[in-house]
């Protein structure tokens, strides 16, 4: 949610900022802006919409060497207008900010009482005016910045530069990610995600929570009262090429196609002849654990719900799942026999992070299933199993979900063995090892789905129905469709349709039925028949053609294992939502109103 970049060096400052922002654009694309400083002269550009608009605006400008800050925005306070775009400025200072300033209304009132005129509706603008007021009062940039940060409440990362403090950029991290990269060419980079500095910086320091500092004349200085303590640099691995589209129309499509490969990575070193081995779980003291609570949001929540069936069916361990944004207000009863698990692709989701903090404060053991190493969630959890999906750029999560499910399935098998629960471990492990193949082979449905999609564009709504762990998969199918096609869709338990929603059934109601052969197949058939009798338009995803009850069919393999069916259907649902959205002319990778990483509550 929003992306920040900064650059200090002798290179082309504008290009450095824009190329960094390009990598972060998927995090927010309502508007973007940059500010570039050369000695005590600052030039700034802002544009609404996608980054290309900003590139166009700044195309004549060139600056070799100096300092620059940039931002790509997902609107939280104020509409996506140019005035609300970052960098926000006062009389001589500029700021970019990611996160939320919770006490901005009070601060704004105080500043207005002192004669400050605000031009935007954002929370961010208070930072820059407060800095300038503090500079007038306190006389030095350092003191002014410290006092400014001390007055802010909320979760945020900030970069600030000022004509009155030449050759300097101030930085602060309080609850939103910020990192500092460097290379051997006397260049320093800031970014809210390392995707922006891959291929540029060779080392990265992930700033700790609640710290400030500055870069002055190319030197990083942190000896402030709340200065970031010794920065710990790590080699920055990963290459830019892996984050490019590689011939696919959209990142989402590429990421769907990558799932077989990333699943192989996820399983690597974790699945053995007769057991799964997960170092991160082996290292935890799980002796007193008799229950699991899982917290997550969105797609990760659907992985959580699906996995709760596995934990209960396979490992016989009581498992509750709570939407993270609801968790903390529910006054949950937390007992030490519960393992608290959070699932997050980004590792930065504010709701999930807050739920995690509550569980930690209550003394629970905490485990993250996460895709981004060094993210806030990873750093806070006692232990983390990385999902190894690689950078996911499509806003609609696909490969991250697949790898979360693989990890959670492995965890269920781990607990089954640990607790001595009888299950057909050989069959489970065989199915687990086949996962990459099943997922890759599921792509064979793509051509048929492309053709089918034209019949599913203009109804009055979609129901995705399933039973057991195919119910959360149905919810995930519905979420995928609505976020990129903007069509209304609901995931529903198939058996529950007759308790109300079936009233909506007519030929304009599209139903996608998930019908695995290995689970409650006959019951699903009855539920589909009930809808068919009311003339609903029905697409079945089943191991056979059911032409007496449905209109369209996607025939899946009879794998003999429920999870193989789950993964094949997962790919089918991802492709279906993508093809519908493409036919509707939508930007699949950057759907309206959304952002990849949701760092506000
Ligand atoms: C949907 C999607 C979102 C995220 C949710 C949680 O495709 O991507 O629903 O799943 O915002 O994000 P993470 O997993 O990063 O915590």
XYZ file of C-alpha atoms in Angstrom, residues 30-31 48 73 75-85 121-122:
17
model
C -3.749 6.293 -7.820
C -0.988 8.860 -8.357
C -2.548 11.247 -11.131
C 0.030 6.224 -3.846
C -5.351 6.760 -1.441
C -6.279 6.528 2.240
C -7.079 10.162 3.101
C -8.412 12.272 0.264
C -9.258 11.469 -3.331
C -6.625 10.380 -5.871
C -6.015 13.938 -7.160
C -2.746 15.647 -8.020
C -2.950 17.853 -4.928
C -3.239 14.775 -2.763
C -0.283 13.077 -4.506
C -6.840 16.471 2.149
C -4.151 14.040 3.210
